[in-house]
Short mmCIF file of C-alpha atoms in Angstrom, two decimals:
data_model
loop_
_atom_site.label_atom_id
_atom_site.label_comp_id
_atom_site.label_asym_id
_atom_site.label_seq_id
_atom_site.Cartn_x
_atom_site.Cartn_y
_atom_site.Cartn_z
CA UNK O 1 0.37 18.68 8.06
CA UNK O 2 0.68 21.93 9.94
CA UNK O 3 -1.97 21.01 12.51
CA UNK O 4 -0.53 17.74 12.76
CA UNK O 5 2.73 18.97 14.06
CA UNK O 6 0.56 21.64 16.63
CA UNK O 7 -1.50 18.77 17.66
CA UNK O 8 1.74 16.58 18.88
CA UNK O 9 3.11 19.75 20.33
CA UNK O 10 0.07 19.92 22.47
CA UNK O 11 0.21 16.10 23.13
CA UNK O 12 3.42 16.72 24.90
CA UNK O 13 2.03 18.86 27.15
CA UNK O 14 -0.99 16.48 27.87
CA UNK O 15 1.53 14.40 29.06
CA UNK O 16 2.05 15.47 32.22
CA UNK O 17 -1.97 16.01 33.24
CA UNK O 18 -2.38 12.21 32.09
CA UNK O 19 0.88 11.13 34.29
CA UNK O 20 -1.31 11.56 37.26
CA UNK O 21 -3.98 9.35 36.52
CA UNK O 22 -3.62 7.34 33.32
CA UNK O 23 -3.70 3.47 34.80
CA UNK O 24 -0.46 1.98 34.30
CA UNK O 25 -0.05 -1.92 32.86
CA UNK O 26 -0.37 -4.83 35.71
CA UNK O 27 2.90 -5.76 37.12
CA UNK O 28 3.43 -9.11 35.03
CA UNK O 29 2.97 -7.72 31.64
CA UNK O 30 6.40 -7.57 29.33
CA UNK O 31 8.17 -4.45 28.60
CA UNK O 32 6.04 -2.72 31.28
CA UNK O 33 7.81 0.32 31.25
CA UNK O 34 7.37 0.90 27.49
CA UNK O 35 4.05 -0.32 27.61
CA UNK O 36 3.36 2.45 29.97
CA UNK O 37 4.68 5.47 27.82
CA UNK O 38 2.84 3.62 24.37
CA UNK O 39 -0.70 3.35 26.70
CA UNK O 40 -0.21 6.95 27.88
CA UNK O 41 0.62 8.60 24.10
CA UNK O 42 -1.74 6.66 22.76
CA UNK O 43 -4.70 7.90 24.96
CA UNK O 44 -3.65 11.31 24.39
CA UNK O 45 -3.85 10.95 20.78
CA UNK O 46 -6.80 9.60 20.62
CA UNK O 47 -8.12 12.03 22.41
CA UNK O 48 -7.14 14.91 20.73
CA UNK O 49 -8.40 13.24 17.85
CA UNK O 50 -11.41 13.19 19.21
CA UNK O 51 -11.42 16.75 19.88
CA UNK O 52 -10.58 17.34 16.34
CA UNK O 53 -13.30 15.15 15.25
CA UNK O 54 -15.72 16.97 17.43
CA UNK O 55 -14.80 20.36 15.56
CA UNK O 56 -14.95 18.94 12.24
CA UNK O 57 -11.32 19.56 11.44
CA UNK O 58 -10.45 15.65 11.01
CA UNK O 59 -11.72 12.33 12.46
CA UNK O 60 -10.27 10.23 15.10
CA UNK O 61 -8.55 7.12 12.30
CA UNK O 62 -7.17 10.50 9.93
CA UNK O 63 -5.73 12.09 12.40
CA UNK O 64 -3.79 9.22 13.78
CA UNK O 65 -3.13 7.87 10.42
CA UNK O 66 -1.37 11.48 9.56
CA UNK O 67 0.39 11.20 13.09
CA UNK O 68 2.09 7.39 12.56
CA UNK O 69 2.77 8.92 8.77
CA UNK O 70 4.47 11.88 10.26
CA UNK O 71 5.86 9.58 12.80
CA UNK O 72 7.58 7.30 10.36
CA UNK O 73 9.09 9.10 7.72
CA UNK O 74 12.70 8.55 9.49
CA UNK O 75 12.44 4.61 9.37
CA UNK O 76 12.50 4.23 6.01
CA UNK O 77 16.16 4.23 5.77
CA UNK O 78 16.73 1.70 8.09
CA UNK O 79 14.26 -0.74 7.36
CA UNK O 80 15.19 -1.00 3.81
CA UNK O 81 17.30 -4.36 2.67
CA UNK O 82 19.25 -4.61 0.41
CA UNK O 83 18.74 -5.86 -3.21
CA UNK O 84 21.25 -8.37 -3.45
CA UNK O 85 19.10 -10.24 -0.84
CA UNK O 86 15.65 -9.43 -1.23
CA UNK O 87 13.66 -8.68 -4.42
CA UNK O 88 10.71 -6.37 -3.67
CA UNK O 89 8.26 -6.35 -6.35
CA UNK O 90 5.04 -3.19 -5.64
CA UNK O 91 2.27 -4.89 -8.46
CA UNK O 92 -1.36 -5.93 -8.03
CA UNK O 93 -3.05 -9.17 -7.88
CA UNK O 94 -5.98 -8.90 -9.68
CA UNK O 95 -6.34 -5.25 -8.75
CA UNK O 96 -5.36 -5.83 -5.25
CA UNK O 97 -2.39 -3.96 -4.24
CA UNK O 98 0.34 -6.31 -2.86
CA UNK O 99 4.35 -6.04 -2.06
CA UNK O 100 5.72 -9.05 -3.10
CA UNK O 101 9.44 -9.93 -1.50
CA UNK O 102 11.49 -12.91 -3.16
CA UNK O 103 14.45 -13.76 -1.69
CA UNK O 104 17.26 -13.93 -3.80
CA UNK O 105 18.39 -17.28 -2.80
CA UNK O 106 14.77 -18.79 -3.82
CA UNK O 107 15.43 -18.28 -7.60
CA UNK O 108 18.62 -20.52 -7.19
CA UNK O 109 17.18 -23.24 -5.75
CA UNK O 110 13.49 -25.84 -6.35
CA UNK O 111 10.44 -24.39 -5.69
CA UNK O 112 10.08 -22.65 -2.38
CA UNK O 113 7.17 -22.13 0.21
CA UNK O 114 5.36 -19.06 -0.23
CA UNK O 115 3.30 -16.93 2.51
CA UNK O 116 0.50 -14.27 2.49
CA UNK O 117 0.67 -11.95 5.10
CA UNK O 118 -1.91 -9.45 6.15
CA UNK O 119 -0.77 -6.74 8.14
CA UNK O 120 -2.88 -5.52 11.38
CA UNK O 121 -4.35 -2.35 12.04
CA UNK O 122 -7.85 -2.49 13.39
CA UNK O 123 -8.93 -2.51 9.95
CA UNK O 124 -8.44 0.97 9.84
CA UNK O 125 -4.59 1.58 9.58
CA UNK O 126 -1.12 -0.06 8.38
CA UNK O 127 -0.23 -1.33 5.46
CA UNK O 128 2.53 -3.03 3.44
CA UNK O 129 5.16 -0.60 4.13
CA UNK O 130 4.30 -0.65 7.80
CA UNK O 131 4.95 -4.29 8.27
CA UNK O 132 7.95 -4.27 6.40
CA UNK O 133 10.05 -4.66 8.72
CA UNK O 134 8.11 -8.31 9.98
CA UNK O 135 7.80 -9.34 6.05
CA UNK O 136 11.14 -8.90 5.27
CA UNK O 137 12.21 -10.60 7.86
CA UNK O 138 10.16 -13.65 7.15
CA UNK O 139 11.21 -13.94 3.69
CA UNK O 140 15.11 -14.20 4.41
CA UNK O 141 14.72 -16.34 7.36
CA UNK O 142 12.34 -18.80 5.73
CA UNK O 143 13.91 -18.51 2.22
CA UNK O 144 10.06 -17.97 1.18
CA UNK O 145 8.44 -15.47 -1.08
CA UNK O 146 6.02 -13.29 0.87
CA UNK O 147 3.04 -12.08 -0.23
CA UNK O 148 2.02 -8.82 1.89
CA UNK O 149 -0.98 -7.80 0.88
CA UNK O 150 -2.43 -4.15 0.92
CA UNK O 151 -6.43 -4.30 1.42
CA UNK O 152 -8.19 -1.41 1.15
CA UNK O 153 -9.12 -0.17 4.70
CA UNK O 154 -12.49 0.80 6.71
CA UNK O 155 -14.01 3.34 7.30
CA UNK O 156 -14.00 4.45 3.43
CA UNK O 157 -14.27 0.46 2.64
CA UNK O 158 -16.64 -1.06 5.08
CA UNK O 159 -16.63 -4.97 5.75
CA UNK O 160 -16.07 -6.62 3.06
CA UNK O 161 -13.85 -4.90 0.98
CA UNK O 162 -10.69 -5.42 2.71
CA UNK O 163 -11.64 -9.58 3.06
CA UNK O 164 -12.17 -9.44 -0.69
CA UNK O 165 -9.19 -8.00 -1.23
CA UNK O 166 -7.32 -10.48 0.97
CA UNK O 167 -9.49 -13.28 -0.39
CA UNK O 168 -8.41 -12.43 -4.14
CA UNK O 169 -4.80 -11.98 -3.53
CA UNK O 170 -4.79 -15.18 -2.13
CA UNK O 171 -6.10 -17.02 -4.60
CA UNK O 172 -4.11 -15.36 -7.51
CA UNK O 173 -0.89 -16.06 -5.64
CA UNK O 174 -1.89 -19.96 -5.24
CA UNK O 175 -2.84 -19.65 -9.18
CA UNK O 176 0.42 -18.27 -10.00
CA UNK O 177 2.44 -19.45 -7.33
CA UNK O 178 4.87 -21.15 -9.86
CA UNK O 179 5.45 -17.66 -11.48
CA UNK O 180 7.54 -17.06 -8.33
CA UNK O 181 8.87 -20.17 -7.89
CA UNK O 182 6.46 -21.24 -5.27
CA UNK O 183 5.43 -24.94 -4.63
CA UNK O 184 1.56 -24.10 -5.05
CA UNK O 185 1.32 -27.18 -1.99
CA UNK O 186 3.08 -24.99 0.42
CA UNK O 187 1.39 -21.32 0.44
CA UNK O 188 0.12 -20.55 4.55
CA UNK O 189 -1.14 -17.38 4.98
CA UNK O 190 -0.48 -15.09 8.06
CA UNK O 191 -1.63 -12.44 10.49
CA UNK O 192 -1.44 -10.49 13.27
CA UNK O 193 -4.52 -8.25 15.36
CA UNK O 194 -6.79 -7.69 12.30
CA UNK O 195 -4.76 -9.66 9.94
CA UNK O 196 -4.93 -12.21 12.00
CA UNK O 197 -8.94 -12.31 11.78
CA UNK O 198 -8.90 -11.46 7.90
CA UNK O 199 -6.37 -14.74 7.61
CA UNK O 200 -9.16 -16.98 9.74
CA UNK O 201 -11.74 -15.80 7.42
CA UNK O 202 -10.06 -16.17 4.13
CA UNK O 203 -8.82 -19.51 4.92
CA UNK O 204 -12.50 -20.24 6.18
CA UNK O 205 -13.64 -18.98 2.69
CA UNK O 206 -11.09 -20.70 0.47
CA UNK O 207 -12.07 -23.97 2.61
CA UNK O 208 -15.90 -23.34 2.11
CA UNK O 209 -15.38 -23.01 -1.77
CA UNK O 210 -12.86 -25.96 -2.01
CA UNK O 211 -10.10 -24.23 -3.66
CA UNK O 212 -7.64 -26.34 -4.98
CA UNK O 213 -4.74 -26.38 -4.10
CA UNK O 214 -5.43 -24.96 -0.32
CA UNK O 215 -3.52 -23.47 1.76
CA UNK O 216 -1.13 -25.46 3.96
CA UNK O 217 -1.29 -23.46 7.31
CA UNK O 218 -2.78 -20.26 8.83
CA UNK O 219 -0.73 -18.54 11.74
CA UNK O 220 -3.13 -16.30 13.27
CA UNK O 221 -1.44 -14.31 16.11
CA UNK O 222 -3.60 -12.34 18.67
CA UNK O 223 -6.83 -12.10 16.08
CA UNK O 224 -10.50 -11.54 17.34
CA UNK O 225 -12.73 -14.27 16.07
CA UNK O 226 -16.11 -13.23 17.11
CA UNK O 227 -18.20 -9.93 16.99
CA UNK O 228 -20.91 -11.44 19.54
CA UNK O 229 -19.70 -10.14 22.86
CA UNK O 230 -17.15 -7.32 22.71
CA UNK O 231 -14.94 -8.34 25.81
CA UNK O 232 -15.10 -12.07 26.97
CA UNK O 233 -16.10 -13.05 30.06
CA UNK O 234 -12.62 -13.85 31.32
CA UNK O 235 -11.40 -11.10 29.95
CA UNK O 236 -9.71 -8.55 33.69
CA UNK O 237 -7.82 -5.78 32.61
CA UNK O 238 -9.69 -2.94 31.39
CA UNK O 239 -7.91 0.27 30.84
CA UNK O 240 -4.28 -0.83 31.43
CA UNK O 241 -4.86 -2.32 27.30
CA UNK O 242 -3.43 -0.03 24.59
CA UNK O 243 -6.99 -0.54 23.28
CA UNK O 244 -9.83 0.39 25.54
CA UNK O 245 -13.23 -0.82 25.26
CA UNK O 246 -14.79 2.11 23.97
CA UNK O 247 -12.06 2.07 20.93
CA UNK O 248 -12.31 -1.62 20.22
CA UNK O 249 -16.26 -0.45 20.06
CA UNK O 250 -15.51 2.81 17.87
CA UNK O 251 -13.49 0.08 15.23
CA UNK O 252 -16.05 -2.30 15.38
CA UNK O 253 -18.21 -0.20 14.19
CA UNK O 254 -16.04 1.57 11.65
CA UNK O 255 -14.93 -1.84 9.95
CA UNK O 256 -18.63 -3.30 10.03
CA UNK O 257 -20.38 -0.02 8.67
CA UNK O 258 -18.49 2.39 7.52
CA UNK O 259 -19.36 5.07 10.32
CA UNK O 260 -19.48 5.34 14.34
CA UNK O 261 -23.44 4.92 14.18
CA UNK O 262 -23.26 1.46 16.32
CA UNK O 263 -20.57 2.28 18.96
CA UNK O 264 -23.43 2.33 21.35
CA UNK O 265 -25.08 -0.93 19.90
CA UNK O 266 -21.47 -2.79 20.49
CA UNK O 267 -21.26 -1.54 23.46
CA UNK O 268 -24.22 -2.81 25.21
CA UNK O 269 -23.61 -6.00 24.46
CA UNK O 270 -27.28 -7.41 23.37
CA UNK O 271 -26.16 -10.48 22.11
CA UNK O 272 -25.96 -12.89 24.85
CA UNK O 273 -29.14 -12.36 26.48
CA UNK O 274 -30.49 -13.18 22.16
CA UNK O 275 -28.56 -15.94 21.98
CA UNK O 276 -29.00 -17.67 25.82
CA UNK O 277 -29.53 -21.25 25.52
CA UNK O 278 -28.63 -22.08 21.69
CA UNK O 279 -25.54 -23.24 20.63
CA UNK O 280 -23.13 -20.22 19.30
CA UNK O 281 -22.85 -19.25 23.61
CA UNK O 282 -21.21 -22.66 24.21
CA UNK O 283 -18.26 -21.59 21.59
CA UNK O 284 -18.07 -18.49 24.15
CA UNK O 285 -18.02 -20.94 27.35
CA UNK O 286 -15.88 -19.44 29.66
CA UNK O 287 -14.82 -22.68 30.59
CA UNK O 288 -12.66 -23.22 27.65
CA UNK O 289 -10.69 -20.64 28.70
CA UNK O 290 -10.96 -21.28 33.14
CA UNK O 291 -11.26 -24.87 33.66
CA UNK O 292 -12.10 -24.45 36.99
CA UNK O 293 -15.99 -22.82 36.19
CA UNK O 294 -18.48 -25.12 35.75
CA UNK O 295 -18.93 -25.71 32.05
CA UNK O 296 -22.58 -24.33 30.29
CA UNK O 297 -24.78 -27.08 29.46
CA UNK O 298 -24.97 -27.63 25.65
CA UNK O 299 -27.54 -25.29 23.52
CA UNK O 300 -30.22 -25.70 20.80
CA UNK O 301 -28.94 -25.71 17.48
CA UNK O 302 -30.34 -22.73 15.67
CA UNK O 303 -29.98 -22.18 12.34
CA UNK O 304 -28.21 -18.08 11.65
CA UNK O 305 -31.38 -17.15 9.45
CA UNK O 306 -33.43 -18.23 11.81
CA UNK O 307 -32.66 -16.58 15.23
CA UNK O 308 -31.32 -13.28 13.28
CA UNK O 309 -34.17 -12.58 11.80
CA UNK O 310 -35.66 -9.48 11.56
CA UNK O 311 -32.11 -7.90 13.05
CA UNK O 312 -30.14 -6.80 10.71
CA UNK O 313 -27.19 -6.11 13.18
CA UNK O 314 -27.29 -9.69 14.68
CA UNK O 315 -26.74 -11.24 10.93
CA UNK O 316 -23.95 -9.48 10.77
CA UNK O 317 -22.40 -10.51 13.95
CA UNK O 318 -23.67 -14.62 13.30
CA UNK O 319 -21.87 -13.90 9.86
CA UNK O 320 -18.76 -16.22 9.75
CA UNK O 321 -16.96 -14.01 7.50
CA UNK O 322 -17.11 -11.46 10.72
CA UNK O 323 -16.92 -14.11 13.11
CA UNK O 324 -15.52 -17.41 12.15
CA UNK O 325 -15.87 -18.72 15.32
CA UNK O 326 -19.40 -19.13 14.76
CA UNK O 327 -18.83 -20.82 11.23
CA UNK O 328 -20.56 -24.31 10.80
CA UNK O 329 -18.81 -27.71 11.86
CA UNK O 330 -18.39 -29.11 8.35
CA UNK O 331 -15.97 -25.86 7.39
CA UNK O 332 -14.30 -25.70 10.68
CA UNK O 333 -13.48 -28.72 9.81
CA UNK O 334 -11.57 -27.98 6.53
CA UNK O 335 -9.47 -25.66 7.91
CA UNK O 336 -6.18 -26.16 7.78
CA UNK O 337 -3.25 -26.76 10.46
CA UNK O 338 -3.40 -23.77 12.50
CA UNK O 339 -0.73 -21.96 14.76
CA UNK O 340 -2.90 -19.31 17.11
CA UNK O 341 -1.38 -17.01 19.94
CA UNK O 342 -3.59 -15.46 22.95
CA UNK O 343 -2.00 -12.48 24.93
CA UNK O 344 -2.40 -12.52 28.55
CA UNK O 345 -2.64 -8.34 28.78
CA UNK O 346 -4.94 -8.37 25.98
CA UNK O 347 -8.52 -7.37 25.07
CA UNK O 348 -9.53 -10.06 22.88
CA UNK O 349 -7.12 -12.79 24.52
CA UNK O 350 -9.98 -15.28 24.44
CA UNK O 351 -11.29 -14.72 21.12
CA UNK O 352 -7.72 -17.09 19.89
CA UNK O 353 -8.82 -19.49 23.31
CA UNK O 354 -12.13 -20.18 21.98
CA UNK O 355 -10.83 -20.33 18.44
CA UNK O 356 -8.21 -22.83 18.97
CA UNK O 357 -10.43 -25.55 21.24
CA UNK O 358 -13.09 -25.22 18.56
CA UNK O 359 -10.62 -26.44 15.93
CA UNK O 360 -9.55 -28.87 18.23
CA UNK O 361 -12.48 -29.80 18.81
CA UNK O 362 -13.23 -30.55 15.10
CA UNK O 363 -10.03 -32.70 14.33
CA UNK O 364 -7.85 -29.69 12.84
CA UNK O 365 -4.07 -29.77 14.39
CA UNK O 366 -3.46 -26.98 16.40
CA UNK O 367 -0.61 -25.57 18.14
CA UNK O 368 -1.80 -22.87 20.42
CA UNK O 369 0.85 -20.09 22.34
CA UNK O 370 -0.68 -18.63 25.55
CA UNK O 371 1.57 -16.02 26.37
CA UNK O 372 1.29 -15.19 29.50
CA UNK O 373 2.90 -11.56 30.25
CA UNK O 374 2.14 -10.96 26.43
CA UNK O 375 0.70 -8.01 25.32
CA UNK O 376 -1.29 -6.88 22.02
CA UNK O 377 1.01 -5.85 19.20
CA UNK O 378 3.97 -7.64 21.13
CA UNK O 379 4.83 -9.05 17.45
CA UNK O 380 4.69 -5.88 15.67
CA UNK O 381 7.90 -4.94 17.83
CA UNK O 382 9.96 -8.10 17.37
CA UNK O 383 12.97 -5.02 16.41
CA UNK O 384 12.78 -3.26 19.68
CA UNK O 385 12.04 -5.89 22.39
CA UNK O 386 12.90 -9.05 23.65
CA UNK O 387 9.49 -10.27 24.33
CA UNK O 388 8.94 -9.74 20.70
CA UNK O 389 11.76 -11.22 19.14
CA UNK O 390 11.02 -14.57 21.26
CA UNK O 391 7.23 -14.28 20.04
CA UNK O 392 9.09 -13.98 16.16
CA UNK O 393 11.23 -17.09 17.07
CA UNK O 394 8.16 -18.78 17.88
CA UNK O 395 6.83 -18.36 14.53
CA UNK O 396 9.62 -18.25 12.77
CA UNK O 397 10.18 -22.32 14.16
CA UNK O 398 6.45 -23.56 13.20
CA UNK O 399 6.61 -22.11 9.77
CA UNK O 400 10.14 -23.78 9.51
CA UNK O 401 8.70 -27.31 10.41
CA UNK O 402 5.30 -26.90 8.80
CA UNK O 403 5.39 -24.68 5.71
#
């Protein structure tokens, strides 16, 4: 951890070169000011880790894992709750690692709602512990056990493993939900960033297979539902995101195969000009999200085997599992009632637009947030600001009425 500690002692130092040209976020965004210092530390951290990488000493997702580790070891204390109120159970669902948190109140009383959460982290970072402080939370305020589940994470476990860790806990929790007191009719599942995408998908998949009993809900908050074009159309902020293009590329790429070998593929963007004129470009209309452009005139249905053939990288972005977006009518249809968020100040804001007219579109009820000075990750700091906290509120009062 020794060249951890150098590397942040350098970082400081970086500081001041980056204060003189590092963009700084648009004037409407929340918590600008700490947005600021959390785009500029970021950026230098990533770029020393890319230094790093380039020397062979570490990679880019190590090196900022050891950082937030190192980072973190002083919050333990005061995100811990105490036992009286919350039972916090480390165990495995089927060999998937999960934290389970039971509020004490929930063993007094008739079965309770219950609630999978999957924590974000560009597939690459977080886990249970980090999101304890959002899980926790949940639990007492809802009086629900919480399911947080820890999925193995890319790159060592490329796409799927993580969504077949998700998709297993899942299904052993609505199995077993009356171990834990849990009515087995009201289990939603939950996300945020990456867990927000894994939630889409595994309530896609536990739709597709019919499970019985299904999940209630799905609150899926900021989550990218598409791997077709990298930043929508709509999408105007560039570099003033905490996550840059090139990043969201470098993840990509990391989550889908296990290496950086197709930043460059997701980066030029091939799709669109494959898929002009059939049908998966209408769900990427940038008139769902700007009413004021002139719609695109419907496409040919094609059928995913079909057009991908004979590119390997295309079936994996048509995959539904990858991007559920692009999953067919009949199990869009089967989803169930959805609460989605879209950040203004965020790289993948339209990804939850598109998501959340397509369900529309197919009969499911949804109740869609458009936040618009949000940011990405605004959730994830529900302790420490007020735009978060009014974003947990928000959540906190559908799962209240709905779960």
């Amino acid at each position: 951890m020794v060249w951890v500690e150098v590397a942040m002692a350098m970082s400081v130092l970086g500081v001041l070169a980056y204060l003189r040209y590092t963009p700084v976020p648009p004037e409407g965004v929340s918590e600008r000011e700490k947005r600021k210092v959390a785009i500029r530390m970021k950026t230098i951290l990533v770029d020393m880790g890319a230094v790093l990488e380039f020397f062979g000493l570490t990679t880019i997702v190590h090196f900022l894992r050891a950082v937030w580790k190192y980072m973190s070891r002083h919050q333990e204390a005061i995100l811990t709750v105490p036992e009286s109120l919350l039972k916090v159970t480390e165990t495995t669902f089927d060999g998937v690692k999960v934290m389970v948190l039971e509020p004490q109140s929930a063993e007094k009383r008739s079965a309770v709602p219950g609630l999978v959460y999957i924590h974000g982290g560009a597939f690459c970072f977080g886990s249970a512990a980090s999101c304890f402080h959002i899980t926790s939370h949940l639990a007492l305020e809802l009086g629900a056990v919480v399911v947080s589940v820890d999925y193995r994470l890319a790159p060592e476990h490329k796409f799927p493993a993580g969504l077949n860790d998700c998709v297993m806990a899942t299904k052993y929790f609505l199995r077993h939900a009356q171990k834990y007191n849990v009515d087995p009719a009201r289990v939603g599942i939950a996300g945020e960033s990456a867990g927000g995408s894994l939630s889409a998908v595994v309530a896609l998949k536990l739709g597709q297979e019919r499970q019985n009993p299904g999940l209630k809900l799905q609150v899926l908050l900021y989550p990218s539902t598409q791997g077709l074009v990298l930043t929508a159309s709509t999408y105007k902020y560039g570099p003033c995101e905490v996550q840059s293009v090139w990043e969201a590329a470098y993840i990509t790429s990391l989550y889908l195969y296990g290496n950086r070998s197709k930043i460059d593929l997701v980066l030029a963007n091939p799709y669109p000009a494959k898929l002009e004129g059939t049908h998966y470009m209408n769900f990427l209309d940038p008139s769902l999200v700007d009413p004021a452009l002139p719609p695109l005139p419907p496409g040919r249905h094609v059928k995913r085997e079909d057009i991908a053939a004979g590119d390997s990288d295309l079936e994996v972005a048509l995959n539904p599992h990858v991007s559920p977006l692009l999953a067919e009518e009949e199990d869009i249809r089967g989803l169930p009632p959805t609460f989605i968020t879209a950040m203004e100040y965020d790289i993948i804001r339209d990804h939850a637009i598109f998501y959340a007219k397509r369900l529309e579109r197919a009969g499911v009820k949804v109740k869609m947030l458009h936040y618009k000075t949000g940011y990405h990750g605004q959730f994830q700091d529900f302790r420490w600001s007020e735009a978060g906290r009014g974003m947990m509120e928000d959540v906190l009062s559908y799962l209240k009425e709905n779960l």
